[in-house]
Backbone as ProteinMPNN parsed JSONL, in Angstrom:
{"seq_chain_A": "NYTPEGFVEFPVSSSDTYLNMRHIRLGLAHTSNGQGTNEGVDYADPSKNPGNRSRNINLIYTEAAFQHDTLLTELRLYAPLPGTAGDEDNPDIMDYLGYTSIKVNYFLGYHMFTLMARGNLVTGKGAVETTYSYPLIDDAYFYAKIFSGYGESLIDYNNYITKFSIGFS", "coords_chain_A": {"N_chain_A": [[-10.69, 17.434, 17.621], [-10.58, 15.993, 20.677], [-11.492, 13.187, 22.257], [-11.654, 11.763, 24.891], [-12.771, 8.966, 26.89], [-14.842, 7.148, 29.152], [-16.337, 3.962, 29.608], [-18.897, 1.544, 30.455], [-19.82, -1.8, 29.169], [-22.351, -3.681, 28.515], [-22.683, -6.722, 27.278], [-24.883, -8.34, 24.792], [-26.805, -11.006, 23.873], [-28.755, -11.358, 21.95], [-31.15, -13.131, 19.958], [-33.367, -13.041, 18.855], [-34.982, -11.402, 17.309], [-35.234, -9.53, 14.273], [-33.3, -7.443, 14.018], [-30.812, -8.03, 15.859], [-30.139, -7.644, 19.345], [-26.778, -6.444, 20.453], [-25.217, -5.059, 22.266], [-25.402, -2.941, 25.444], [-24.454, 0.133, 26.216], [-23.163, 2.149, 28.753], [-21.876, 5.466, 29.342], [-19.36, 8.137, 29.817], [-18.135, 11.011, 28.309], [-15.475, 13.36, 27.496], [-15.204, 16.006, 25.266], [-12.891, 17.93, 23.72], [-11.258, 20.738, 22.199], [-8.677, 21.327, 22.557], [-7.851, 24.026, 22.666], [-6.525, 26.97, 24.113], [-7.749, 29.691, 26.223], [-7.651, 33.174, 25.302], [-7.791, 35.252, 27.356], [-6.641, 38.122, 29.014], [-4.611, 38.666, 27.205], [-2.635, 40.946, 25.795], [-3.056, 42.347, 22.815], [-1.769, 44.363, 20.378], [-2.896, 44.794, 18.04], [-6.237, 44.418, 17.715], [-7.512, 42.863, 15.501], [-5.844, 40.485, 15.307], [-6.222, 39.013, 17.66], [-7.759, 36.317, 18.217], [-9.71, 35.73, 20.038], [-11.852, 33.776, 22.553], [-10.943, 30.587, 21.902], [-11.365, 28.121, 23.024], [-13.037, 25.198, 23.339], [-15.415, 22.947, 24.687], [-16.988, 20.058, 25.802], [-19.123, 17.873, 28.452], [-20.293, 14.988, 28.572], [-22.578, 12.633, 29.344], [-23.777, 9.316, 28.351], [-25.868, 7.011, 26.64], [-25.871, 3.812, 25.134], [-27.266, 1.568, 22.425], [-26.821, -1.324, 20.671], [-27.292, -2.997, 17.403], [-27.523, -6.034, 15.406], [-27.755, -7.283, 12.34], [-26.883, -9.585, 10.181], [-24.613, -8.427, 8.356], [-25.015, -5.611, 8.834], [-24.712, -3.355, 11.291], [-26.225, -1.348, 13.761], [-26.2, 1.604, 15.677], [-27.676, 3.133, 18.292], [-28.003, 6.3, 20.025], [-28.051, 8.222, 23.071], [-27.58, 11.188, 24.388], [-26.521, 13.473, 26.964], [-25.784, 16.509, 28.555], [-23.197, 16.555, 31.304], [-24.51, 16.72, 34.456], [-24.356, 19.519, 36.29], [-22.282, 20.728, 34.988], [-22.934, 22.544, 32.839], [-23.059, 25.222, 32.973], [-20.306, 26.072, 33.203], [-19.312, 25.372, 30.799], [-17.384, 26.185, 27.596], [-19.021, 26.661, 25.701], [-22.136, 27.324, 25.882], [-24.432, 26.42, 24.415], [-24.117, 24.712, 22.855], [-25.456, 22.045, 22.696], [-27.743, 22.603, 21.543], [-26.987, 22.431, 18.692], [-25.435, 19.994, 18.329], [-27.331, 18.214, 19.345], [-29.296, 15.581, 21.116], [-29.305, 13.229, 20.312], [-28.398, 10.186, 18.271], [-27.925, 8.089, 15.518], [-26.232, 5.508, 14.029], [-25.381, 3.638, 11.27], [-23.53, 0.914, 10.243], [-22.396, -0.851, 7.607], [-21.147, -3.821, 5.965], [-19.344, -4.997, 3.361], [-18.248, -7.345, 2.076], [-14.608, -6.563, 1.947], [-15.094, -4.09, 1.989], [-16.313, -1.08, 4.01], [-19.008, 0.641, 4.877], [-20.581, 3.662, 6.421], [-23.237, 5.383, 7.802], [-24.142, 8.263, 9.598], [-26.383, 9.928, 11.496], [-27.271, 12.857, 13.663], [-29.058, 14.838, 15.909], [-30.881, 17.559, 17.093], [-34.036, 17.769, 18.084], [-35.632, 19.642, 18.827], [-34.501, 22.418, 18.172], [-34.194, 21.677, 15.251], [-31.427, 21.385, 14.503], [-28.428, 19.82, 13.494], [-26.571, 17.032, 12.105], [-25.284, 15.059, 9.295], [-23.578, 12.25, 8.404], [-21.257, 10.352, 6.123], [-19.336, 7.705, 5.536], [-16.738, 5.78, 3.99], [-14.492, 2.958, 3.682], [-11.534, 1.126, 2.825], [-9.494, -1.765, 3.102], [-5.893, -1.294, 2.471], [-3.229, -2.133, 2.781], [-1.762, -4.289, 5.151], [-2.292, -2.699, 8.061], [-3.467, -0.223, 6.972], [-5.786, 1.788, 5.79], [-7.993, 3.044, 3.09], [-9.699, 5.731, 3.021], [-12.783, 7.967, 2.929], [-14.818, 10.681, 3.535], [-17.893, 12.316, 3.67], [-19.421, 15.075, 5.12], [-22.214, 16.887, 6.48], [-23.647, 19.473, 8.095], [-23.925, 20.622, 11.374], [-21.419, 20.881, 13.782], [-18.945, 19.457, 13.203], [-16.456, 20.201, 13.852], [-15.332, 21.393, 16.844], [-14.634, 24.025, 17.232], [-15.915, 25.407, 15.307], [-18.574, 24.812, 15.903], [-21.125, 25.876, 15.669], [-21.634, 26.75, 13.172], [-22.982, 25.855, 9.887], [-21.638, 23.486, 7.843], [-20.597, 21.694, 4.872], [-18.415, 19.195, 3.951], [-16.036, 17.352, 2.154], [-13.75, 14.812, 2.754], [-10.884, 13.028, 2.398], [-8.445, 10.418, 2.633], [-6.106, 8.418, 4.53], [-6.356, 5.809, 7.207]], "CA_chain_A": [[-11.164, 17.127, 18.68], [-10.115, 15.047, 21.419], [-12.592, 12.551, 23.207], [-11.517, 10.555, 26.026], [-14.145, 8.51, 27.568], [-14.804, 6.002, 30.012], [-17.675, 3.492, 29.657], [-19.279, 0.108, 30.62], [-20.586, -2.101, 28.09], [-22.983, -4.908, 28.794], [-22.977, -7.636, 26.059], [-26.165, -9.017, 25.003], [-26.745, -12.054, 22.703], [-30.127, -11.781, 21.531], [-31.207, -13.774, 18.444], [-35.043, -13.488, 18.675], [-35.505, -10.373, 16.669], [-34.547, -9.267, 13.107], [-32.039, -6.717, 14.649], [-30.317, -8.722, 17.143], [-29.318, -6.687, 20.215], [-25.587, -6.93, 20.707], [-24.729, -4.543, 23.495], [-25.912, -1.781, 25.928], [-23.164, 0.806, 26.91], [-23.368, 3.538, 29.555], [-20.367, 6.151, 29.095], [-18.898, 9.403, 30.252], [-17.273, 11.4, 27.444], [-15.104, 14.625, 27.58], [-14.851, 16.351, 24.038], [-12.536, 19.222, 23.494], [-10.464, 20.956, 20.868], [-7.319, 21.539, 23.111], [-7.28, 25.276, 22.65], [-6.67, 27.751, 25.431], [-8.378, 31.013, 25.927], [-6.821, 34.533, 25.285], [-7.992, 36.059, 28.081], [-5.491, 38.716, 29.476], [-3.54, 38.804, 26.177], [-2.837, 42.334, 25.344], [-2.415, 42.386, 21.418], [-1.896, 45.73, 19.943], [-3.836, 44.948, 16.672], [-7.24, 43.646, 17.902], [-7.879, 41.854, 14.753], [-4.992, 39.513, 15.731], [-6.806, 38.384, 18.665], [-8.854, 35.345, 17.781], [-10.909, 35.549, 20.99], [-11.66, 32.514, 23.144], [-11.324, 29.391, 21.015], [-11.453, 27.029, 23.778], [-14.33, 24.612, 23.449], [-15.392, 21.575, 25.363], [-18.346, 19.51, 26.512], [-18.828, 16.595, 29.032], [-21.309, 14.262, 28.058], [-23.097, 11.202, 29.591], [-24.724, 8.929, 27.186], [-26.276, 5.491, 26.619], [-26.046, 3.293, 23.578], [-27.711, 0.265, 22.107], [-26.356, -1.652, 19.442], [-28.053, -4.184, 16.887], [-26.806, -6.547, 14.421], [-28.3, -8.278, 11.512], [-25.937, -10.08, 9.211], [-23.23, -7.649, 8.14], [-25.364, -4.594, 9.192], [-24.58, -3.055, 12.672], [-26.823, -0.156, 13.9], [-26.157, 1.944, 17.035], [-28.493, 4.198, 18.822], [-27.265, 6.818, 21.308], [-28.732, 9.292, 23.577], [-26.593, 12.049, 24.873], [-26.788, 14.649, 27.804], [-24.472, 17.095, 29.351], [-23.061, 15.948, 32.679], [-25.228, 17.511, 35.462], [-23.68, 20.468, 37.207], [-21.296, 21.489, 34.165], [-23.362, 23.278, 31.621], [-22.709, 26.704, 33.389], [-18.72, 26.036, 32.938], [-18.822, 25.265, 29.372], [-17.038, 27.268, 26.823], [-20.037, 26.81, 24.671], [-23.3, 26.7, 26.698], [-25.609, 26.585, 23.442], [-23.614, 23.709, 21.958], [-26.343, 20.94, 22.573], [-28.629, 23.142, 20.41], [-26.397, 22.269, 17.358], [-24.852, 18.82, 18.218], [-28.356, 17.313, 19.698], [-29.238, 14.717, 22.082], [-29.59, 11.73, 19.76], [-27.56, 10.016, 17.031], [-28.23, 6.789, 14.849], [-25.262, 5.245, 13.151], [-25.408, 2.444, 10.697], [-22.235, 0.492, 9.42], [-22.407, -1.932, 6.61], [-19.989, -4.251, 5.681], [-19.638, -5.679, 2.136], [-16.628, -8.011, 1.884], [-13.605, -5.928, 2.695], [-15.637, -2.563, 2.222], [-17.117, -0.634, 5.089], [-19.902, 2.06, 4.473], [-21.225, 4.217, 7.566], [-23.89, 6.557, 7.74], [-24.54, 8.658, 10.732], [-27.223, 11.229, 11.534], [-27.582, 13.255, 14.965], [-29.689, 16.078, 15.875], [-31.748, 18.028, 18.102], [-35.302, 17.559, 17.498], [-36.414, 20.929, 19.177], [-33.985, 23.284, 17.121], [-33.889, 21.078, 14.044], [-30.073, 21.339, 13.855], [-27.788, 18.451, 13.59], [-25.599, 16.505, 10.984], [-25.275, 13.712, 8.69], [-22.017, 11.831, 7.712], [-21.277, 9.189, 5.383], [-17.857, 7.452, 5.233], [-16.329, 4.528, 3.137], [-13.23, 2.464, 4.061], [-11.189, -0.137, 2.401], [-8.052, -2.049, 3.552], [-5.136, -1.308, 1.274], [-2.107, -2.997, 3.009], [-1.698, -4.534, 6.563], [-3.297, -1.971, 9.027], [-3.534, 0.911, 6.484], [-7.109, 1.718, 4.942], [-8.21, 4.15, 2.272], [-10.833, 6.401, 3.851], [-13.333, 9.066, 2.437], [-15.898, 11.049, 4.286], [-18.877, 13.473, 3.525], [-19.941, 15.619, 6.288], [-22.91, 18.1, 6.255], [-24.332, 20.094, 9.248], [-23.143, 21.345, 12.381], [-20.341, 20.12, 14.716], [-17.97, 18.584, 12.694], [-15.386, 20.526, 14.632], [-15.857, 22.024, 18.16], [-14.183, 25.544, 17.079], [-17.03, 26.077, 14.699], [-19.846, 23.875, 15.973], [-22.453, 26.639, 15.18], [-21.799, 26.926, 11.843], [-23.285, 24.821, 9.038], [-20.66, 23.163, 6.765], [-20.396, 20.772, 4.04], [-17.273, 18.986, 3.763], [-15.468, 16.242, 1.624], [-12.332, 14.43, 3.078], [-10.186, 11.782, 1.853], [-7.097, 9.997, 3.286], [-5.868, 7.152, 5.043], [-6.446, 5.659, 8.456]], "C_chain_A": [[-10.587, 15.993, 19.375], [-11.318, 14.557, 22.463], [-12.185, 11.487, 24.042], [-12.778, 10.291, 26.538], [-14.027, 7.306, 28.245], [-16.313, 5.186, 29.763], [-17.789, 1.951, 30.166], [-20.259, -0.432, 29.837], [-21.151, -3.43, 28.745], [-23.406, -5.787, 27.724], [-24.232, -8.061, 26.104], [-26.098, -9.765, 23.662], [-28.212, -12.39, 22.542], [-30.243, -12.337, 20.181], [-32.589, -13.868, 18.098], [-35.778, -12.585, 17.765], [-34.78, -10.372, 15.195], [-33.323, -8.479, 13.253], [-31.767, -7.229, 15.858], [-29.574, -7.597, 18.006], [-27.791, -7.107, 20.538], [-24.854, -6.132, 22.115], [-25.512, -3.285, 24.069], [-24.742, -1.242, 26.655], [-23.647, 2.107, 27.599], [-21.914, 4.094, 29.499], [-20.538, 7.677, 29.606], [-18.001, 10.03, 29.317], [-16.753, 12.872, 27.663], [-14.924, 14.906, 26.175], [-14.194, 17.807, 24.172], [-11.469, 19.614, 22.34], [-9.132, 21.375, 21.337], [-7.035, 22.999, 22.955], [-7.392, 25.876, 24.087], [-7.508, 29.091, 25.269], [-7.328, 32.266, 25.868], [-7.126, 35.562, 26.152], [-6.835, 36.622, 28.803], [-4.707, 39.147, 28.473], [-3.92, 40.119, 25.694], [-2.268, 42.515, 23.663], [-2.667, 44.042, 20.972], [-2.816, 46.028, 18.79], [-4.905, 43.994, 17.263], [-7.668, 42.515, 17.03], [-7.03, 40.581, 14.592], [-5.354, 38.654, 16.86], [-8.143, 37.707, 18.426], [-9.93, 35.165, 19.003], [-10.841, 34.106, 21.89], [-11.9, 31.372, 22.252], [-11.348, 28.181, 21.7], [-12.948, 26.292, 23.748], [-14.333, 23.14, 23.9], [-16.82, 21.385, 25.75], [-18.12, 18.285, 27.39], [-20.292, 16.06, 28.949], [-21.624, 12.811, 29.022], [-23.872, 10.585, 28.816], [-24.872, 7.33, 27.541], [-26.498, 5.148, 25.248], [-26.62, 2.049, 23.475], [-27.36, -0.007, 20.756], [-26.957, -2.94, 18.889], [-27.278, -4.428, 15.707], [-27.927, -7.554, 13.646], [-27.185, -8.536, 10.307], [-24.698, -9.096, 9.343], [-23.53, -6.094, 8.411], [-25.447, -4.094, 10.656], [-25.305, -1.635, 12.811], [-26.594, 0.294, 15.427], [-26.915, 3.223, 17.363], [-28.072, 4.796, 19.889], [-27.978, 8.234, 21.788], [-27.722, 9.932, 24.387], [-27.416, 13.194, 26.073], [-25.798, 15.061, 28.557], [-24.436, 16.724, 30.679], [-23.713, 16.946, 33.401], [-24.25, 18.267, 36.057], [-22.644, 21.293, 36.329], [-21.608, 22.25, 33.321], [-22.809, 24.626, 31.83], [-21.084, 26.736, 32.881], [-18.422, 25.688, 31.727], [-18.286, 26.2, 28.671], [-18.127, 27.575, 25.787], [-21.334, 26.33, 25.275], [-24.589, 26.391, 25.617], [-25.111, 25.332, 22.44], [-24.601, 22.3, 21.634], [-27.446, 21.275, 21.648], [-28.104, 22.638, 18.872], [-26.0, 20.647, 17.273], [-26.207, 17.829, 18.615], [-28.013, 16.466, 20.729], [-29.24, 13.255, 21.657], [-28.759, 11.293, 18.687], [-28.122, 8.611, 16.712], [-26.888, 6.626, 13.889], [-25.528, 3.768, 12.661], [-24.056, 2.307, 9.992], [-22.775, -0.808, 8.778], [-21.188, -2.665, 5.898], [-20.374, -5.315, 4.289], [-18.155, -6.357, 1.592], [-15.517, -7.226, 2.61], [-14.074, -4.369, 2.81], [-16.686, -2.369, 3.249], [-17.618, 0.857, 4.825], [-20.441, 2.306, 5.938], [-22.224, 5.328, 7.087], [-24.523, 6.894, 9.178], [-25.336, 9.923, 10.801], [-27.568, 11.366, 13.411], [-28.191, 14.514, 14.949], [-30.214, 16.438, 17.272], [-33.189, 18.291, 17.631], [-36.106, 18.933, 17.898], [-35.657, 22.109, 18.145], [-34.023, 22.971, 15.812], [-32.561, 21.301, 13.511], [-29.439, 20.091, 13.957], [-26.783, 18.074, 12.543], [-25.736, 15.317, 10.622], [-23.895, 13.445, 8.084], [-22.225, 10.578, 7.184], [-19.749, 8.83, 5.09], [-17.8, 5.937, 4.697], [-14.903, 4.302, 3.449], [-12.736, 1.195, 3.371], [-9.778, -0.412, 2.643], [-7.219, -1.971, 2.261], [-3.659, -2.3, 1.603], [-1.972, -3.108, 4.571], [-2.79, -3.516, 7.519], [-3.659, -0.439, 8.288], [-5.072, 0.91, 5.536], [-7.281, 3.167, 4.319], [-9.464, 4.534, 3.056], [-11.399, 7.623, 3.175], [-14.554, 9.381, 3.266], [-16.645, 12.292, 3.83], [-19.569, 13.872, 4.843], [-20.907, 16.701, 5.844], [-23.74, 18.396, 7.524], [-23.607, 20.547, 10.177], [-22.366, 20.561, 13.286], [-19.477, 19.215, 14.361], [-16.711, 18.763, 13.227], [-15.917, 21.426, 15.593], [-15.451, 23.621, 17.869], [-15.268, 26.066, 16.302], [-18.433, 25.404, 14.685], [-21.113, 24.315, 15.559], [-22.532, 27.036, 13.938], [-21.992, 25.736, 10.834], [-22.145, 24.701, 7.994], [-21.079, 22.066, 6.165], [-19.043, 20.522, 3.562], [-16.855, 17.565, 3.027], [-14.012, 15.911, 2.241], [-12.074, 13.264, 2.568], [-8.87, 11.516, 2.358], [-6.815, 8.433, 3.65], [-6.023, 7.049, 6.525], [-5.782, 4.307, 8.876]], "O_chain_A": [[-10.119, 15.06, 18.723], [-11.921, 15.282, 23.254], [-12.455, 10.319, 23.762], [-13.702, 11.098, 26.645], [-13.168, 6.477, 27.943], [-17.349, 5.851, 29.746], [-16.782, 1.247, 30.246], [-21.356, 0.105, 29.682], [-20.43, -4.153, 29.434], [-24.524, -5.594, 27.245], [-24.807, -8.209, 27.182], [-25.55, -9.368, 22.634], [-28.76, -13.431, 22.903], [-29.439, -11.999, 19.312], [-33.006, -14.616, 17.214], [-36.94, -12.807, 17.426], [-33.843, -11.14, 14.975], [-32.321, -8.829, 12.629], [-32.415, -6.922, 16.858], [-28.693, -6.844, 17.592], [-27.665, -8.27, 20.923], [-24.039, -6.7, 22.841], [-26.209, -2.623, 23.3], [-24.113, -1.875, 27.503], [-24.383, 2.945, 27.078], [-20.922, 3.37, 29.588], [-21.609, 8.265, 29.755], [-16.859, 9.59, 29.447], [-17.619, 13.667, 28.029], [-14.389, 13.943, 25.626], [-14.831, 18.744, 24.651], [-10.927, 18.74, 21.663], [-8.388, 21.814, 20.461], [-5.848, 23.28, 23.125], [-8.107, 25.453, 24.996], [-7.874, 29.455, 24.152], [-6.236, 32.187, 26.43], [-6.814, 36.716, 25.858], [-6.006, 35.827, 29.246], [-3.99, 40.104, 28.767], [-5.032, 40.467, 25.298], [-1.094, 42.805, 23.433], [-3.653, 44.718, 21.263], [-3.371, 47.102, 18.556], [-4.592, 42.806, 17.349], [-8.089, 41.447, 17.475], [-7.415, 39.684, 13.841], [-4.776, 37.575, 16.99], [-9.26, 38.224, 18.417], [-10.928, 34.463, 18.839], [-9.817, 33.423, 21.874], [-13.047, 31.184, 21.846], [-11.354, 27.147, 21.032], [-13.93, 26.911, 24.156], [-13.486, 22.304, 23.586], [-17.647, 22.271, 25.967], [-17.091, 17.632, 27.214], [-21.285, 16.721, 29.253], [-20.696, 12.047, 29.286], [-24.84, 11.247, 28.444], [-24.266, 6.646, 28.365], [-27.073, 5.818, 24.39], [-26.509, 1.332, 24.47], [-27.506, 0.784, 19.825], [-27.156, -3.893, 19.642], [-26.596, -3.616, 15.082], [-28.709, -8.343, 14.177], [-26.747, -7.609, 9.625], [-23.954, -9.049, 10.322], [-22.609, -5.286, 8.29], [-26.429, -4.53, 11.257], [-24.99, -0.771, 11.993], [-26.77, -0.52, 16.334], [-26.747, 4.255, 16.713], [-27.717, 4.082, 20.827], [-28.363, 9.125, 21.03], [-26.998, 9.219, 25.081], [-28.579, 13.595, 26.014], [-25.021, 14.319, 29.158], [-25.494, 16.551, 31.284], [-23.529, 18.104, 33.026], [-23.217, 17.679, 36.377], [-22.173, 22.348, 36.753], [-20.668, 22.855, 32.805], [-22.137, 25.156, 30.946], [-20.802, 27.614, 32.066], [-17.224, 25.656, 31.445], [-18.654, 27.317, 29.034], [-18.121, 28.607, 25.116], [-21.652, 25.142, 25.229], [-25.694, 26.136, 26.096], [-25.698, 25.069, 21.39], [-24.528, 21.641, 20.597], [-28.043, 20.396, 21.026], [-28.935, 22.503, 17.974], [-26.233, 20.051, 16.221], [-26.152, 16.671, 18.201], [-26.899, 16.414, 21.251], [-29.189, 12.291, 22.421], [-28.315, 12.249, 18.051], [-28.746, 8.005, 17.584], [-26.554, 7.515, 13.105], [-25.828, 2.854, 13.428], [-23.51, 3.195, 9.337], [-23.466, -1.645, 9.36], [-20.333, -2.007, 5.304], [-21.304, -6.114, 4.186], [-17.275, -5.871, 0.882], [-15.509, -7.241, 3.841], [-13.538, -3.563, 3.571], [-17.656, -3.104, 3.439], [-16.962, 1.881, 4.636], [-20.732, 1.337, 6.64], [-22.006, 6.047, 6.112], [-25.222, 6.109, 9.82], [-24.954, 10.918, 10.184], [-27.929, 10.484, 14.19], [-27.911, 15.3, 14.044], [-30.038, 15.805, 18.313], [-33.365, 19.109, 16.727], [-37.135, 19.24, 17.296], [-36.395, 22.658, 17.327], [-33.893, 23.923, 15.042], [-32.39, 21.414, 12.297], [-30.042, 19.233, 14.603], [-26.115, 19.015, 12.115], [-26.223, 14.463, 11.363], [-23.237, 14.245, 7.42], [-23.094, 9.794, 7.564], [-19.028, 9.609, 4.467], [-18.651, 5.082, 4.939], [-14.123, 5.253, 3.5], [-13.495, 0.227, 3.335], [-8.915, 0.447, 2.466], [-7.617, -2.42, 1.187], [-3.152, -3.043, 0.763], [-2.066, -2.08, 5.242], [-4.002, -3.728, 7.557], [-4.1, 0.456, 9.009], [-5.319, 0.041, 4.699], [-6.862, 4.206, 4.829], [-10.149, 3.703, 3.653], [-10.546, 8.423, 2.79], [-15.271, 8.467, 3.673], [-15.979, 13.304, 3.616], [-20.196, 13.067, 5.531], [-20.558, 17.433, 4.918], [-24.496, 17.521, 7.945], [-22.491, 20.942, 9.84], [-22.801, 19.434, 13.523], [-19.209, 18.243, 15.066], [-15.869, 17.865, 13.209], [-16.844, 22.183, 15.303], [-16.168, 24.437, 18.448], [-15.624, 27.21, 16.581], [-19.235, 25.419, 13.751], [-22.031, 23.587, 15.182], [-23.511, 27.688, 13.575], [-21.27, 24.742, 10.91], [-21.755, 25.682, 7.362], [-21.903, 21.364, 6.752], [-18.458, 21.362, 2.879], [-17.482, 16.591, 3.444], [-13.154, 16.792, 2.187], [-12.974, 12.473, 2.287], [-8.14, 12.495, 2.514], [-7.296, 7.465, 3.061], [-5.856, 8.079, 7.178], [-5.762, 3.97, 10.06]]}, "name": "protein", "num_of_chains": 1, "seq": "NYTPEGFVEFPVSSSDTYLNMRHIRLGLAHTSNGQGTNEGVDYADPSKNPGNRSRNINLIYTEAAFQHDTLLTELRLYAPLPGTAGDEDNPDIMDYLGYTSIKVNYFLGYHMFTLMARGNLVTGKGAVETTYSYPLIDDAYFYAKIFSGYGESLIDYNNYITKFSIGFS"}
């Protein structure tokens, strides 16, 4: 998935609550998988035609971030960009991705742990993801992730999957 985005962030320096607000962000994001359509392709063997694999979504969002010591919490609300829902390759994607998300980042020394949950309260679909990273050398980090739910990849956004990934970032 590719997600270029533009946003405006308004820093906030609040220290009057337990979770101090750090910023409010307003943004526009385009997420796509970079695949084209196969319309007009004449395959002799229909089983070799994967069909339309193009997936994309244009979203507007607002986010609020809060921090307490080494705990950072981000709350985000999404909506499809008005006027583009009928043009999408996947008109039901918001049923699976949802309109809300919460992400919690916790730093313990050089260790970083995250927990993200997002979903659609009406359909009951969504996802949960947890990650761990640790710096190895210079700008190289060990990275591990567990994902369970819908939308880990746009190509199969409507399939429920559970997946473990490990690597470097």
